[in-house]
Each structure stands twice: as structure tokens, then as C-alpha cells.
CSV table of C-alpha atoms in Angstrom, one decimal:
chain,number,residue,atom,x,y,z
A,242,UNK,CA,-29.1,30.5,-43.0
A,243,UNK,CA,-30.7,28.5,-40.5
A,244,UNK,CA,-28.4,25.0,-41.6
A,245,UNK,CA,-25.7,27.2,-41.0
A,246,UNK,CA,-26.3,28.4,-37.7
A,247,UNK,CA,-27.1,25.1,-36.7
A,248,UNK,CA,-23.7,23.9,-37.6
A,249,UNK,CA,-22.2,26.5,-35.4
A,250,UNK,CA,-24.5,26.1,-33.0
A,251,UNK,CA,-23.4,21.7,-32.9
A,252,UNK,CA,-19.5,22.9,-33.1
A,253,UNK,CA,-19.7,25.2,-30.8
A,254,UNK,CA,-21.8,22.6,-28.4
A,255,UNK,CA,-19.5,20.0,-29.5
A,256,UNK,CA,-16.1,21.9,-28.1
A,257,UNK,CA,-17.7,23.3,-25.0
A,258,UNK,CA,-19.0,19.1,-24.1
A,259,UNK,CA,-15.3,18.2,-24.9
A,260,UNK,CA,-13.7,21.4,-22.9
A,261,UNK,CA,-15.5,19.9,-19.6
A,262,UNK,CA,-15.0,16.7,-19.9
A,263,UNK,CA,-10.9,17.3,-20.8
A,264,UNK,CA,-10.9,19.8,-17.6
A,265,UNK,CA,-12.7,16.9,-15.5
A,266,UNK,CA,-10.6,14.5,-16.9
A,267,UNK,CA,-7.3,15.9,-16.8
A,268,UNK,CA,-7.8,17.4,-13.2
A,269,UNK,CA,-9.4,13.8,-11.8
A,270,UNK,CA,-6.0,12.7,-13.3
A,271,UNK,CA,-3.8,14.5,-11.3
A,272,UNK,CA,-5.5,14.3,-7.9
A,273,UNK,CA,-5.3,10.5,-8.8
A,274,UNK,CA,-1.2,10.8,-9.5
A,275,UNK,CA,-0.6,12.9,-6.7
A,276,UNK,CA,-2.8,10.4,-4.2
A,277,UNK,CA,-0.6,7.6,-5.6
A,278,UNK,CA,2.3,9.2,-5.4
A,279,UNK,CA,1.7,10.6,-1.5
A,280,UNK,CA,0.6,7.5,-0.8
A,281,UNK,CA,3.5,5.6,-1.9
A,282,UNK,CA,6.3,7.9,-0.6
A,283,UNK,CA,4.3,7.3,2.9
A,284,UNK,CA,5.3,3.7,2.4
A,285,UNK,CA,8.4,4.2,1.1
A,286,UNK,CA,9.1,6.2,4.4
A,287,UNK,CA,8.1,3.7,6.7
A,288,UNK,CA,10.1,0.7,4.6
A,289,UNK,CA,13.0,2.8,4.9
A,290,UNK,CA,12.5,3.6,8.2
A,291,UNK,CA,13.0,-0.1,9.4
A,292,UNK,CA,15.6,-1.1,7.2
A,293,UNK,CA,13.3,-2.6,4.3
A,294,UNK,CA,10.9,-4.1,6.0
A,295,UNK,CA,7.2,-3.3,7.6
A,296,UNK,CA,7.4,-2.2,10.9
A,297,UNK,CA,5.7,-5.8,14.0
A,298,UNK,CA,2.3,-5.6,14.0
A,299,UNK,CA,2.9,-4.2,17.7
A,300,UNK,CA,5.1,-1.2,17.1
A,301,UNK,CA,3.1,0.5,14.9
A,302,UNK,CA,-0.2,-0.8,13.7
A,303,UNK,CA,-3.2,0.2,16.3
A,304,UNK,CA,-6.8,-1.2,16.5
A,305,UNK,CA,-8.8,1.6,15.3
A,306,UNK,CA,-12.4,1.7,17.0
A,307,UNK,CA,-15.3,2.2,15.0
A,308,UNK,CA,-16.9,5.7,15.1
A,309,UNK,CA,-20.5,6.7,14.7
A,310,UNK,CA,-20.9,8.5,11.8
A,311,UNK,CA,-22.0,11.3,13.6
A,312,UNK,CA,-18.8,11.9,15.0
A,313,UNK,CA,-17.1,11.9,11.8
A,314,UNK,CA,-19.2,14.5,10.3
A,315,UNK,CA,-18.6,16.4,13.5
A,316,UNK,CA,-14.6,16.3,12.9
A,317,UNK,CA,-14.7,16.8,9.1
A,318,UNK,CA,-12.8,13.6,8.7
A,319,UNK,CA,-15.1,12.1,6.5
A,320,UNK,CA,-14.4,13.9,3.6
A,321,UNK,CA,-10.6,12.8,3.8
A,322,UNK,CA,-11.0,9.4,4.4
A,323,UNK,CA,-13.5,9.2,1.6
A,324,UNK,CA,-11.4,11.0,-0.8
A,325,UNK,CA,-7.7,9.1,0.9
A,326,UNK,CA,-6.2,12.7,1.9
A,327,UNK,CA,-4.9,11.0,5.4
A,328,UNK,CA,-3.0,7.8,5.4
A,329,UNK,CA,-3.1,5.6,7.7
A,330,UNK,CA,-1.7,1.9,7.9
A,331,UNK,CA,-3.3,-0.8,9.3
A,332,UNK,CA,-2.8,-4.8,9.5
A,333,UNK,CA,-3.5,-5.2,6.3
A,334,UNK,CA,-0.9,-3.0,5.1
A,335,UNK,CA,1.9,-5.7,4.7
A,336,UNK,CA,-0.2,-7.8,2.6
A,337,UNK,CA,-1.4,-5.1,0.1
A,338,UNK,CA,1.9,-3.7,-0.6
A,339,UNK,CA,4.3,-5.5,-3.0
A,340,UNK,CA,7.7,-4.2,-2.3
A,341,UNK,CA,11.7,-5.6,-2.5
A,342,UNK,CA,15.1,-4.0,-1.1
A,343,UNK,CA,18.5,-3.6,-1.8
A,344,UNK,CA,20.4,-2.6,0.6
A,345,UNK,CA,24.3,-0.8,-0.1
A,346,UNK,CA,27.4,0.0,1.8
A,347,UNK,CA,29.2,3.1,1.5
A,348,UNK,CA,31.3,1.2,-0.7
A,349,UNK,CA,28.4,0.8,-2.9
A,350,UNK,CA,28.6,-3.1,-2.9
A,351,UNK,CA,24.8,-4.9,-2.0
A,352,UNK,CA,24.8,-6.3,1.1
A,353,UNK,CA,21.3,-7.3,1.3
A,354,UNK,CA,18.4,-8.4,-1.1
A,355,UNK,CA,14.7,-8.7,-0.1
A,356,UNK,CA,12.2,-9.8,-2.5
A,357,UNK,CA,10.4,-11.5,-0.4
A,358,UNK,CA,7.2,-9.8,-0.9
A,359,UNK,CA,6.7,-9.3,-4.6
A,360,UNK,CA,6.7,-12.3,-7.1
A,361,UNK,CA,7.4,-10.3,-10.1
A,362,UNK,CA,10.6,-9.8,-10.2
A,363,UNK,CA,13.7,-12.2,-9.1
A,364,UNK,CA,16.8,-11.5,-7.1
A,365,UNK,CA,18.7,-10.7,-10.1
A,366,UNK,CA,16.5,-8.8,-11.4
A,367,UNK,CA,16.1,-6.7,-7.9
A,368,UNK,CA,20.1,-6.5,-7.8
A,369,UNK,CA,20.1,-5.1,-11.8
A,370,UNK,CA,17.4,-2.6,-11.0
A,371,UNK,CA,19.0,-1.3,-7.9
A,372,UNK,CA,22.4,-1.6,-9.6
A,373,UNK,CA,20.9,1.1,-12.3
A,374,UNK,CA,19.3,2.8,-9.6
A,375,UNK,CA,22.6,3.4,-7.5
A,376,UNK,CA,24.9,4.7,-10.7
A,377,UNK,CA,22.8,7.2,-11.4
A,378,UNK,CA,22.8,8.7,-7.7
A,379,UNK,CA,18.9,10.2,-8.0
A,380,UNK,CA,17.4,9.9,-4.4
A,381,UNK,CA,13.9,8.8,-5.9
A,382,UNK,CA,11.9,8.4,-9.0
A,383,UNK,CA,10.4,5.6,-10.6
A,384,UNK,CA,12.6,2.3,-12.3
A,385,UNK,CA,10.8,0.1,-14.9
A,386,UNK,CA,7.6,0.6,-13.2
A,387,UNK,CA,8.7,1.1,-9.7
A,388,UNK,CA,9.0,3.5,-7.1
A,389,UNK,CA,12.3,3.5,-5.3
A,390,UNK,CA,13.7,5.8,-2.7
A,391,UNK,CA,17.3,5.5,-1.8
């Protein structure tokens, strides 16, 4: 009698520990995918927004002064800086991010290929990808790995 509900009592134990941890797991997950993916289509705007490049250093990255922590407690920004709900880019922003473009006509024929900024993948390889891309007329997704926009 007593083996027995000690059994129950380690299965029962044993699905409630797995329960929380899937729930943890799977919602930690999905903040995380839809961080990346905000955080990505922010960059995606501003690449094309200036034709496939980052924006001078003077248009539209600012010096950002340093706050006492004080004052970010007062204006509840903490929270969202600590867990990256705002966005912001800074100088460093062109260095972190690893990007190429392909640029179409109307026509659909490429008239211009940067891949200046990621090592990963060639020309060629940047005109086949955008070349599959293009056919398929989707606005935005992700290609082999990368995010695209069109």
C-alpha cells in the first residue's frame, strides 16, 4: 500500500516538475523568437529604408547620455531595456549586423549586389538566394537561414 502510493506520489511529482519546466521553457522560447524577430524587422526597416545600407553615423545614430539609475527606475525604462522591448541603434549597430542586398528593377533583372558586410555567403550565392526569393513574390520570411524583406 504504501510502495504504491509512493509511486504515484514520484509520477505524479515527476509530471508536475516536467509541466513547469515545459511551460517555462516553451514560453521563454517565444518571447526569445518574437525579440529576434522584432528586432530584426527593425533592421530590416532601416536597411531598406536607405536603399541597403546603414544609415551615416550623422543622420541617425545619437550619443546617448548616461542616466542615473535613479532616473530609470523613475521612467520604468529599465525593465525594457533589460528585457530588449525598445530598440534602439547605436554606432555599433553596423558592425554587429551581418547583412547583403539585392536590389531589382521592375523588370525583375538585379541591378545591384551588396555583400559587403557578411562573409558567409558570395555574390552568387546572394544573386541565387534573392533569385529564389523574387519568384516566389512573398514580401518577407526567412531563406536558408536568412531574413529577407523585399
Amino acid at each position: 500500500m504504501i510502495e504504491k502510493l509512493r509511486l504515484k506520489f514520484i509520477i505524479v511529482s515527476m509530471v508536475s516538475i516536467f509541466l513547469v519546466l515545459f511551460t517555462i521553457l516553451f514560453f521563454g522560447n517565444l518571447y526569445l523568437y518574437k525579440n529576434i524577430n522584432f528586432r530584426n524587422d527593425k533592421i530590416l526597416d532601416i536597411l531598406t529604408e536607405n536603399g541597403g545600407n546603414f544609415p551615416k553615423r550623422e543622420e541617425r545614430f545619437e550619443k546617448r547620455e548616461a542616466k542615473p539609475m535613479n532616473d530609470e527606475f523613475k521612467n520604468n525604462n529599465l525593465a525594457s531595456k533589460l528585457f530588449g522591448i525598445n530598440f534602439e541603434l547605436n554606432e555599433e549597430s553596423r558592425f554587429e549586423t551581418r547583412f547583403f542586398s539585392v536590389a531589382f528593377n521592375y523588370d525583375g533583372e538585379i541591378i545591384n549586389t551588396n555583400t559587403g558586410f557578411v562573409a558567409s555567403i558570395s555574390q552568387e550565392d546572394a544573386i541565387d538566394l534573392a533569385g529564389n526569393i523574387y519568384k516566389y513574390k512573398k514580401i518577407q520570411g526567412y531563406k536558408n537561414g536568412y531574413r529577407y524583406r523585399v
